[in-house]
């Protein structure tokens, strides 16, 4: 059996945090990892979306999604309190670098942490999100980016996306 090791404190920023991929796959997987005690300290899951939602309303959606997408009996109401304390929500329009203020404030002062931007969005937003992260000084030496496939619709469009993201992330 595989040994699950705790990971260093991190900030995981999920762009597309209200979408189907986040709700059906990413958040249930993260719930399992936290339940297995892989998350340490004040690690955070910061969901980003265009929808204007309060944190409470977003957490209601996440709880509903977990109850629907975890196997029978896997949702633990007591553990939900622990997991939900890690989850935040920010409204950001990726195409407008000017409205990133709340995300910038949340991530400020934590530059030493591992910071992962997970882009669970349409490929057409990969470049604008990468640029927004860079323009708002959110790319650090400990930053990583994860691009959800597919990358474009052919070799040329995939190369264009890779080049656009590569300007912001080494």
Short mmCIF file of N, CA and C in Angstrom, two decimals:
data_model
loop_
_atom_site.label_atom_id
_atom_site.label_comp_id
_atom_site.label_asym_id
_atom_site.label_seq_id
_atom_site.Cartn_x
_atom_site.Cartn_y
_atom_site.Cartn_z
N UNK A 1 0.84 -1.18 0.00
CA UNK A 1 0.00 0.00 0.00
C UNK A 1 0.88 1.24 0.00
N UNK A 2 0.51 2.25 -0.77
CA UNK A 2 1.28 3.49 -0.87
C UNK A 2 1.23 4.25 0.44
N UNK A 3 2.35 4.87 0.75
CA UNK A 3 2.42 5.71 1.94
C UNK A 3 2.12 7.15 1.53
N UNK A 4 1.16 7.79 2.20
CA UNK A 4 0.80 9.15 1.89
C UNK A 4 1.56 10.07 2.84
N UNK A 5 2.42 10.90 2.28
CA UNK A 5 3.26 11.78 3.08
C UNK A 5 2.66 13.18 3.14
N UNK A 6 2.76 13.82 4.28
CA UNK A 6 2.31 15.21 4.37
C UNK A 6 3.14 16.10 3.44
N UNK A 7 2.52 17.12 2.91
CA UNK A 7 3.21 18.06 2.03
C UNK A 7 3.42 19.37 2.76
N UNK A 8 4.38 20.15 2.30
CA UNK A 8 4.62 21.46 2.89
C UNK A 8 3.40 22.35 2.73
N UNK A 9 3.29 23.34 3.60
CA UNK A 9 2.18 24.30 3.51
C UNK A 9 2.14 24.90 2.12
N UNK A 10 0.94 25.09 1.61
CA UNK A 10 0.77 25.58 0.24
C UNK A 10 -0.48 26.43 0.13
N UNK A 11 -0.54 27.15 -0.97
CA UNK A 11 -1.76 27.82 -1.42
C UNK A 11 -2.07 27.26 -2.80
N UNK A 12 -3.21 26.62 -2.94
CA UNK A 12 -3.68 26.12 -4.23
C UNK A 12 -4.78 27.05 -4.70
N UNK A 13 -4.57 27.70 -5.82
CA UNK A 13 -5.55 28.62 -6.37
C UNK A 13 -6.21 27.93 -7.56
N UNK A 14 -7.49 27.64 -7.45
CA UNK A 14 -8.21 26.95 -8.51
C UNK A 14 -9.00 27.99 -9.31
N UNK A 15 -8.51 28.31 -10.50
CA UNK A 15 -9.26 29.18 -11.41
C UNK A 15 -10.30 28.29 -12.10
N UNK A 16 -11.54 28.73 -12.08
CA UNK A 16 -12.64 27.88 -12.53
C UNK A 16 -13.21 27.11 -11.35
N UNK A 17 -13.07 27.67 -10.16
CA UNK A 17 -13.45 27.00 -8.92
C UNK A 17 -14.94 26.73 -8.75
N UNK A 18 -15.78 27.33 -9.59
CA UNK A 18 -17.21 27.04 -9.51
C UNK A 18 -17.65 26.06 -10.60
N UNK A 19 -16.71 25.66 -11.43
CA UNK A 19 -17.03 24.81 -12.57
C UNK A 19 -17.17 23.34 -12.23
N UNK A 20 -17.60 22.60 -13.23
CA UNK A 20 -17.87 21.17 -13.10
C UNK A 20 -16.62 20.39 -12.71
N UNK A 21 -15.49 20.68 -13.33
CA UNK A 21 -14.26 19.95 -13.02
C UNK A 21 -13.89 20.13 -11.55
N UNK A 22 -13.94 21.37 -11.07
CA UNK A 22 -13.60 21.63 -9.67
C UNK A 22 -14.56 20.92 -8.73
N UNK A 23 -15.83 21.01 -9.01
CA UNK A 23 -16.83 20.45 -8.10
C UNK A 23 -16.89 18.92 -8.13
N UNK A 24 -16.75 18.32 -9.31
CA UNK A 24 -16.87 16.87 -9.41
C UNK A 24 -15.58 16.11 -9.14
N UNK A 25 -14.43 16.74 -9.47
CA UNK A 25 -13.17 16.01 -9.41
C UNK A 25 -12.16 16.61 -8.44
N UNK A 26 -11.84 17.89 -8.62
CA UNK A 26 -10.75 18.49 -7.84
C UNK A 26 -11.06 18.57 -6.36
N UNK A 27 -12.19 19.14 -6.01
CA UNK A 27 -12.51 19.31 -4.59
C UNK A 27 -12.71 17.98 -3.87
N UNK A 28 -13.39 17.00 -4.47
CA UNK A 28 -13.43 15.69 -3.81
C UNK A 28 -12.04 15.07 -3.62
N UNK A 29 -11.16 15.21 -4.60
CA UNK A 29 -9.80 14.67 -4.47
C UNK A 29 -9.05 15.39 -3.36
N UNK A 30 -9.20 16.70 -3.28
CA UNK A 30 -8.54 17.47 -2.22
C UNK A 30 -9.10 17.12 -0.85
N UNK A 31 -10.39 16.88 -0.77
CA UNK A 31 -11.03 16.45 0.48
C UNK A 31 -10.38 15.15 0.96
N UNK A 32 -10.20 14.21 0.04
CA UNK A 32 -9.56 12.93 0.39
C UNK A 32 -8.13 13.13 0.87
N UNK A 33 -7.38 13.97 0.18
CA UNK A 33 -5.98 14.21 0.59
C UNK A 33 -5.91 14.84 1.98
N UNK A 34 -6.83 15.76 2.26
CA UNK A 34 -6.85 16.39 3.59
C UNK A 34 -7.29 15.36 4.64
N UNK A 35 -8.27 14.56 4.32
CA UNK A 35 -8.74 13.53 5.23
C UNK A 35 -7.61 12.54 5.55
N UNK A 36 -6.75 12.29 4.58
CA UNK A 36 -5.61 11.39 4.77
C UNK A 36 -4.42 12.09 5.44
N UNK A 37 -4.65 13.30 5.92
CA UNK A 37 -3.64 14.08 6.67
C UNK A 37 -2.41 14.43 5.85
N UNK A 38 -2.61 14.66 4.55
CA UNK A 38 -1.50 15.10 3.72
C UNK A 38 -1.29 16.61 3.78
N UNK A 39 -2.33 17.35 4.14
CA UNK A 39 -2.21 18.80 4.22
C UNK A 39 -1.72 19.19 5.59
N UNK A 40 -0.82 20.15 5.63
CA UNK A 40 -0.24 20.58 6.89
C UNK A 40 -0.63 22.02 7.19
N UNK A 41 -0.56 22.34 8.47
CA UNK A 41 -0.73 23.72 8.93
C UNK A 41 -1.87 24.46 8.29
N UNK A 42 -1.54 25.63 7.82
CA UNK A 42 -2.54 26.53 7.28
C UNK A 42 -2.60 26.48 5.76
N UNK A 43 -2.40 25.30 5.17
CA UNK A 43 -2.54 25.17 3.72
C UNK A 43 -3.94 25.61 3.32
N UNK A 44 -4.01 26.27 2.14
CA UNK A 44 -5.30 26.84 1.72
C UNK A 44 -5.66 26.40 0.31
N UNK A 45 -6.96 26.28 0.10
CA UNK A 45 -7.54 26.04 -1.22
C UNK A 45 -8.33 27.30 -1.53
N UNK A 46 -7.86 28.03 -2.52
CA UNK A 46 -8.46 29.32 -2.86
C UNK A 46 -9.12 29.17 -4.22
N UNK A 47 -10.44 29.11 -4.22
CA UNK A 47 -11.18 28.97 -5.46
C UNK A 47 -11.47 30.35 -6.03
N UNK A 48 -11.35 30.43 -7.34
CA UNK A 48 -11.57 31.68 -8.04
C UNK A 48 -12.59 31.44 -9.14
N UNK A 49 -13.53 32.36 -9.25
CA UNK A 49 -14.54 32.27 -10.30
C UNK A 49 -15.06 33.64 -10.65
N UNK A 50 -15.83 33.71 -11.72
CA UNK A 50 -16.42 34.98 -12.13
C UNK A 50 -17.70 35.29 -11.38
N UNK A 51 -18.32 34.27 -10.81
CA UNK A 51 -19.61 34.46 -10.12
C UNK A 51 -19.43 35.26 -8.84
N UNK A 52 -20.38 36.12 -8.59
CA UNK A 52 -20.37 36.90 -7.35
C UNK A 52 -21.03 36.04 -6.28
N UNK A 53 -20.20 35.44 -5.42
CA UNK A 53 -20.68 34.56 -4.37
C UNK A 53 -20.02 34.94 -3.05
N UNK A 54 -20.74 34.81 -1.99
CA UNK A 54 -20.12 34.93 -0.67
C UNK A 54 -19.37 33.63 -0.40
N UNK A 55 -18.47 33.67 0.55
CA UNK A 55 -17.75 32.46 0.95
C UNK A 55 -18.75 31.41 1.45
N UNK A 56 -19.72 31.85 2.24
CA UNK A 56 -20.72 30.92 2.78
C UNK A 56 -21.50 30.24 1.66
N UNK A 57 -21.89 30.99 0.66
CA UNK A 57 -22.66 30.41 -0.46
C UNK A 57 -21.78 29.45 -1.25
N UNK A 58 -20.51 29.81 -1.44
CA UNK A 58 -19.60 28.93 -2.15
C UNK A 58 -19.42 27.62 -1.38
N UNK A 59 -19.23 27.72 -0.07
CA UNK A 59 -19.06 26.51 0.74
C UNK A 59 -20.30 25.63 0.71
N UNK A 60 -21.48 26.22 0.63
CA UNK A 60 -22.70 25.42 0.47
C UNK A 60 -22.62 24.61 -0.82
N UNK A 61 -22.16 25.25 -1.89
CA UNK A 61 -22.03 24.55 -3.18
C UNK A 61 -21.01 23.43 -3.10
N UNK A 62 -19.89 23.70 -2.42
CA UNK A 62 -18.85 22.67 -2.28
C UNK A 62 -19.38 21.50 -1.46
N UNK A 63 -20.06 21.77 -0.36
CA UNK A 63 -20.61 20.69 0.46
C UNK A 63 -21.59 19.85 -0.34
N UNK A 64 -22.45 20.50 -1.09
CA UNK A 64 -23.41 19.78 -1.92
C UNK A 64 -22.68 18.90 -2.94
N UNK A 65 -21.64 19.46 -3.56
CA UNK A 65 -20.87 18.70 -4.55
C UNK A 65 -20.16 17.52 -3.91
N UNK A 66 -19.58 17.72 -2.74
CA UNK A 66 -18.90 16.61 -2.07
C UNK A 66 -19.89 15.50 -1.72
N UNK A 67 -21.02 15.88 -1.17
CA UNK A 67 -22.03 14.87 -0.82
C UNK A 67 -22.48 14.09 -2.05
N UNK A 68 -22.54 14.75 -3.20
CA UNK A 68 -22.99 14.11 -4.43
C UNK A 68 -21.89 13.28 -5.10
N UNK A 69 -20.63 13.68 -4.92
CA UNK A 69 -19.56 13.06 -5.70
C UNK A 69 -18.62 12.16 -4.93
N UNK A 70 -18.73 12.14 -3.61
CA UNK A 70 -17.96 11.17 -2.83
C UNK A 70 -18.76 9.87 -2.76
N UNK A 71 -18.07 8.77 -2.56
CA UNK A 71 -18.75 7.48 -2.44
C UNK A 71 -19.63 7.48 -1.19
N UNK A 72 -20.60 6.62 -1.20
CA UNK A 72 -21.53 6.48 -0.07
C UNK A 72 -20.76 6.36 1.24
N UNK A 73 -21.08 7.21 2.19
CA UNK A 73 -20.49 7.15 3.52
C UNK A 73 -19.15 7.87 3.66
N UNK A 74 -18.61 8.43 2.58
CA UNK A 74 -17.31 9.10 2.67
C UNK A 74 -17.39 10.52 3.22
N UNK A 75 -18.52 11.17 3.07
CA UNK A 75 -18.63 12.53 3.60
C UNK A 75 -18.76 12.46 5.11
N UNK A 76 -17.91 13.19 5.80
CA UNK A 76 -17.90 13.21 7.26
C UNK A 76 -18.19 14.64 7.70
N UNK A 77 -19.33 14.85 8.32
CA UNK A 77 -19.75 16.20 8.71
C UNK A 77 -18.76 16.85 9.67
N UNK A 78 -18.17 16.07 10.57
CA UNK A 78 -17.19 16.62 11.51
C UNK A 78 -15.93 17.04 10.76
N UNK A 79 -15.47 16.21 9.82
CA UNK A 79 -14.28 16.57 9.05
C UNK A 79 -14.56 17.72 8.10
N UNK A 80 -15.78 17.84 7.63
CA UNK A 80 -16.15 18.95 6.75
C UNK A 80 -15.77 20.29 7.38
N UNK A 81 -15.93 20.42 8.67
CA UNK A 81 -15.56 21.68 9.35
C UNK A 81 -14.07 21.97 9.20
N UNK A 82 -13.25 20.95 9.30
CA UNK A 82 -11.80 21.11 9.13
C UNK A 82 -11.47 21.48 7.68
N UNK A 83 -12.02 20.72 6.75
CA UNK A 83 -11.74 20.95 5.33
C UNK A 83 -12.26 22.32 4.89
N UNK A 84 -13.47 22.65 5.25
CA UNK A 84 -14.06 23.92 4.79
C UNK A 84 -13.30 25.13 5.33
N UNK A 85 -12.64 24.98 6.46
CA UNK A 85 -11.84 26.08 7.01
C UNK A 85 -10.67 26.42 6.09
N UNK A 86 -10.25 25.48 5.25
CA UNK A 86 -9.14 25.71 4.31
C UNK A 86 -9.61 26.40 3.03
N UNK A 87 -10.91 26.39 2.77
CA UNK A 87 -11.43 26.80 1.47
C UNK A 87 -11.89 28.25 1.50
N UNK A 88 -11.44 29.00 0.51
CA UNK A 88 -11.84 30.40 0.33
C UNK A 88 -12.40 30.56 -1.07
N UNK A 89 -13.08 31.67 -1.30
CA UNK A 89 -13.58 31.97 -2.64
C UNK A 89 -13.35 33.44 -2.95
N UNK A 90 -12.88 33.69 -4.17
CA UNK A 90 -12.68 35.07 -4.64
C UNK A 90 -13.27 35.21 -6.03
N UNK A 91 -13.96 36.31 -6.24
CA UNK A 91 -14.48 36.64 -7.56
C UNK A 91 -13.40 37.39 -8.32
N UNK A 92 -13.00 36.85 -9.46
CA UNK A 92 -11.99 37.48 -10.31
C UNK A 92 -12.40 37.28 -11.76
N UNK A 93 -12.36 38.35 -12.53
CA UNK A 93 -12.52 38.24 -13.97
C UNK A 93 -11.12 38.17 -14.55
N UNK A 94 -10.73 37.01 -15.02
CA UNK A 94 -9.36 36.78 -15.47
C UNK A 94 -8.95 37.72 -16.59
N UNK A 95 -9.90 38.23 -17.35
CA UNK A 95 -9.56 39.10 -18.47
C UNK A 95 -9.35 40.56 -18.03
N UNK A 96 -9.53 40.83 -16.74
CA UNK A 96 -9.38 42.19 -16.23
C UNK A 96 -8.43 42.21 -15.04
N UNK A 97 -7.14 42.48 -15.27
CA UNK A 97 -6.16 42.48 -14.18
C UNK A 97 -6.49 43.45 -13.06
N UNK A 98 -7.38 44.39 -13.32
CA UNK A 98 -7.70 45.41 -12.31
C UNK A 98 -8.55 44.87 -11.16
N UNK A 99 -9.24 43.77 -11.32
CA UNK A 99 -10.15 43.32 -10.25
C UNK A 99 -9.59 42.13 -9.46
N UNK A 100 -8.30 42.03 -9.37
CA UNK A 100 -7.64 40.94 -8.66
C UNK A 100 -7.32 41.32 -7.22
N UNK A 101 -7.77 42.48 -6.76
CA UNK A 101 -7.36 43.02 -5.46
C UNK A 101 -7.57 42.06 -4.29
N UNK A 102 -8.72 41.44 -4.19
CA UNK A 102 -8.97 40.56 -3.03
C UNK A 102 -8.04 39.35 -3.05
N UNK A 103 -7.76 38.82 -4.23
CA UNK A 103 -6.84 37.68 -4.35
C UNK A 103 -5.42 38.11 -4.00
N UNK A 104 -5.01 39.27 -4.48
CA UNK A 104 -3.68 39.80 -4.16
C UNK A 104 -3.53 39.98 -2.66
N UNK A 105 -4.55 40.53 -2.03
CA UNK A 105 -4.51 40.75 -0.58
C UNK A 105 -4.42 39.42 0.18
N UNK A 106 -5.19 38.43 -0.25
CA UNK A 106 -5.19 37.11 0.39
C UNK A 106 -3.82 36.43 0.29
N UNK A 107 -3.18 36.55 -0.85
CA UNK A 107 -1.90 35.88 -1.07
C UNK A 107 -0.70 36.68 -0.56
N UNK A 108 -0.91 37.96 -0.28
CA UNK A 108 0.17 38.82 0.17
C UNK A 108 0.78 38.34 1.49
N UNK A 109 2.10 38.46 1.59
CA UNK A 109 2.79 38.08 2.80
C UNK A 109 3.05 36.59 2.93
N UNK A 110 2.66 35.82 1.93
CA UNK A 110 2.86 34.36 1.96
C UNK A 110 3.69 33.91 0.75
N UNK A 111 4.58 34.76 0.31
CA UNK A 111 5.35 34.48 -0.90
C UNK A 111 6.28 33.29 -0.77
N UNK A 112 6.64 32.93 0.44
CA UNK A 112 7.55 31.79 0.64
C UNK A 112 6.87 30.44 0.46
N UNK A 113 5.57 30.43 0.51
CA UNK A 113 4.82 29.17 0.36
C UNK A 113 4.87 28.65 -1.07
N UNK A 114 4.66 27.37 -1.19
CA UNK A 114 4.41 26.80 -2.51
C UNK A 114 3.06 27.35 -2.95
N UNK A 115 3.02 27.87 -4.15
CA UNK A 115 1.80 28.48 -4.69
C UNK A 115 1.51 27.80 -6.02
N UNK A 116 0.39 27.13 -6.09
CA UNK A 116 0.01 26.42 -7.31
C UNK A 116 -1.25 27.05 -7.89
N UNK A 117 -1.15 27.48 -9.13
CA UNK A 117 -2.32 27.99 -9.86
C UNK A 117 -2.81 26.85 -10.75
N UNK A 118 -4.01 26.36 -10.46
CA UNK A 118 -4.60 25.26 -11.24
C UNK A 118 -5.66 25.90 -12.14
N UNK A 119 -5.45 25.82 -13.45
CA UNK A 119 -6.35 26.47 -14.40
C UNK A 119 -7.36 25.46 -14.94
N UNK A 120 -8.48 25.35 -14.25
CA UNK A 120 -9.59 24.47 -14.66
C UNK A 120 -10.58 25.32 -15.45
N UNK A 121 -10.05 25.93 -16.51
CA UNK A 121 -10.83 26.87 -17.32
C UNK A 121 -10.68 26.50 -18.79
N UNK A 122 -11.34 27.27 -19.63
CA UNK A 122 -11.16 27.10 -21.07
C UNK A 122 -9.71 27.48 -21.43
N UNK A 123 -9.10 26.78 -22.38
CA UNK A 123 -7.73 27.09 -22.78
C UNK A 123 -7.54 28.55 -23.20
N UNK A 124 -8.58 29.18 -23.70
CA UNK A 124 -8.46 30.58 -24.12
C UNK A 124 -8.16 31.50 -22.95
N UNK A 125 -8.36 31.03 -21.72
CA UNK A 125 -8.08 31.84 -20.53
C UNK A 125 -6.70 31.55 -19.92
N UNK A 126 -6.00 30.54 -20.40
CA UNK A 126 -4.69 30.20 -19.82
C UNK A 126 -3.72 31.37 -19.90
N UNK A 127 -3.63 32.00 -21.05
CA UNK A 127 -2.74 33.15 -21.23
C UNK A 127 -3.15 34.33 -20.37
N UNK A 128 -4.42 34.78 -20.46
CA UNK A 128 -4.85 35.91 -19.63
C UNK A 128 -4.69 35.68 -18.13
N UNK A 129 -4.96 34.47 -17.65
CA UNK A 129 -4.78 34.19 -16.23
C UNK A 129 -3.30 34.25 -15.87
N UNK A 130 -2.45 33.65 -16.69
CA UNK A 130 -1.00 33.70 -16.44
C UNK A 130 -0.52 35.14 -16.39
N UNK A 131 -0.98 35.96 -17.34
CA UNK A 131 -0.59 37.37 -17.36
C UNK A 131 -1.11 38.10 -16.12
N UNK A 132 -2.35 37.80 -15.73
CA UNK A 132 -2.90 38.43 -14.54
C UNK A 132 -2.12 38.08 -13.29
N UNK A 133 -1.70 36.83 -13.18
CA UNK A 133 -0.87 36.42 -12.04
C UNK A 133 0.45 37.19 -12.04
N UNK A 134 1.06 37.29 -13.20
CA UNK A 134 2.35 38.01 -13.29
C UNK A 134 2.16 39.51 -13.04
N UNK A 135 1.17 40.12 -13.68
CA UNK A 135 0.96 41.56 -13.53
C UNK A 135 0.61 41.95 -12.10
N UNK A 136 0.05 41.02 -11.35
CA UNK A 136 -0.32 41.30 -9.97
C UNK A 136 0.72 40.78 -8.98
N UNK A 137 1.91 40.48 -9.49
CA UNK A 137 3.05 40.03 -8.68
C UNK A 137 2.73 38.79 -7.84
N UNK A 138 1.96 37.87 -8.41
CA UNK A 138 1.59 36.64 -7.71
C UNK A 138 2.43 35.44 -8.13
N UNK A 139 3.34 35.63 -9.07
CA UNK A 139 4.25 34.56 -9.48
C UNK A 139 5.53 34.73 -8.66
N UNK A 140 5.85 33.72 -7.87
CA UNK A 140 7.05 33.74 -7.03
C UNK A 140 7.98 32.61 -7.45
N UNK A 141 9.11 32.53 -6.80
CA UNK A 141 10.04 31.43 -7.06
C UNK A 141 9.46 30.08 -6.68
N UNK A 142 8.44 30.07 -5.84
CA UNK A 142 7.79 28.83 -5.42
C UNK A 142 6.47 28.59 -6.14
N UNK A 143 6.23 29.31 -7.21
CA UNK A 143 4.96 29.17 -7.94
C UNK A 143 5.03 28.06 -8.97
N UNK A 144 3.90 27.42 -9.15
CA UNK A 144 3.72 26.39 -10.17
C UNK A 144 2.41 26.68 -10.88
N UNK A 145 2.27 26.16 -12.08
CA UNK A 145 1.01 26.30 -12.80
C UNK A 145 0.63 24.94 -13.37
N UNK A 146 -0.65 24.64 -13.29
CA UNK A 146 -1.19 23.39 -13.84
C UNK A 146 -2.24 23.78 -14.87
N UNK A 147 -2.08 23.31 -16.09
CA UNK A 147 -3.02 23.60 -17.16
C UNK A 147 -3.88 22.36 -17.40
N UNK A 148 -5.16 22.53 -17.29
CA UNK A 148 -6.07 21.41 -17.53
C UNK A 148 -6.19 21.22 -19.04
N UNK A 149 -6.04 19.99 -19.49
CA UNK A 149 -6.15 19.71 -20.92
C UNK A 149 -7.59 19.81 -21.38
N UNK A 150 -7.87 19.95 -22.64
CA UNK A 150 -6.91 19.95 -23.74
C UNK A 150 -6.25 21.32 -23.91
N UNK A 151 -5.04 21.29 -24.43
CA UNK A 151 -4.31 22.52 -24.72
C UNK A 151 -4.51 22.85 -26.20
N UNK A 152 -5.52 23.64 -26.47
CA UNK A 152 -5.81 24.02 -27.84
C UNK A 152 -6.51 22.93 -28.62
N UNK A 153 -6.63 23.16 -29.92
CA UNK A 153 -7.34 22.20 -30.77
C UNK A 153 -6.44 21.55 -31.82
N UNK A 154 -5.18 22.00 -31.89
CA UNK A 154 -4.19 21.39 -32.78
C UNK A 154 -2.80 21.78 -32.28
N UNK A 155 -1.77 21.32 -33.00
CA UNK A 155 -0.40 21.57 -32.57
C UNK A 155 -0.09 23.06 -32.47
N UNK A 156 -0.52 23.83 -33.46
CA UNK A 156 -0.22 25.26 -33.48
C UNK A 156 -0.88 26.00 -32.32
N UNK A 157 -2.15 25.69 -32.04
CA UNK A 157 -2.83 26.39 -30.94
C UNK A 157 -2.24 25.94 -29.59
N UNK A 158 -1.84 24.69 -29.47
CA UNK A 158 -1.20 24.22 -28.23
C UNK A 158 0.14 24.93 -28.03
N UNK A 159 0.90 25.10 -29.10
CA UNK A 159 2.18 25.80 -29.02
C UNK A 159 1.96 27.26 -28.64
N UNK A 160 0.94 27.89 -29.19
CA UNK A 160 0.65 29.29 -28.87
C UNK A 160 0.31 29.45 -27.39
N UNK A 161 -0.50 28.52 -26.85
CA UNK A 161 -0.85 28.57 -25.42
C UNK A 161 0.40 28.37 -24.58
N UNK A 162 1.20 27.38 -24.93
CA UNK A 162 2.43 27.10 -24.18
C UNK A 162 3.36 28.32 -24.19
N UNK A 163 3.49 28.97 -25.34
CA UNK A 163 4.34 30.15 -25.43
C UNK A 163 3.80 31.30 -24.59
N UNK A 164 2.49 31.51 -24.61
CA UNK A 164 1.87 32.60 -23.85
C UNK A 164 2.03 32.38 -22.34
N UNK A 165 1.82 31.16 -21.88
CA UNK A 165 2.00 30.84 -20.46
C UNK A 165 3.48 30.87 -20.10
N UNK A 166 4.34 30.42 -21.01
CA UNK A 166 5.78 30.37 -20.76
C UNK A 166 6.41 31.74 -20.55
N UNK A 167 5.80 32.79 -21.02
CA UNK A 167 6.30 34.14 -20.78
C UNK A 167 6.20 34.48 -19.29
N UNK A 168 5.21 33.91 -18.62
CA UNK A 168 4.95 34.22 -17.21
C UNK A 168 5.52 33.18 -16.25
N UNK A 169 5.63 31.96 -16.70
CA UNK A 169 6.14 30.85 -15.86
C UNK A 169 7.27 30.17 -16.59
N UNK A 170 8.40 30.03 -15.93
CA UNK A 170 9.57 29.39 -16.55
C UNK A 170 9.29 27.94 -16.86
#
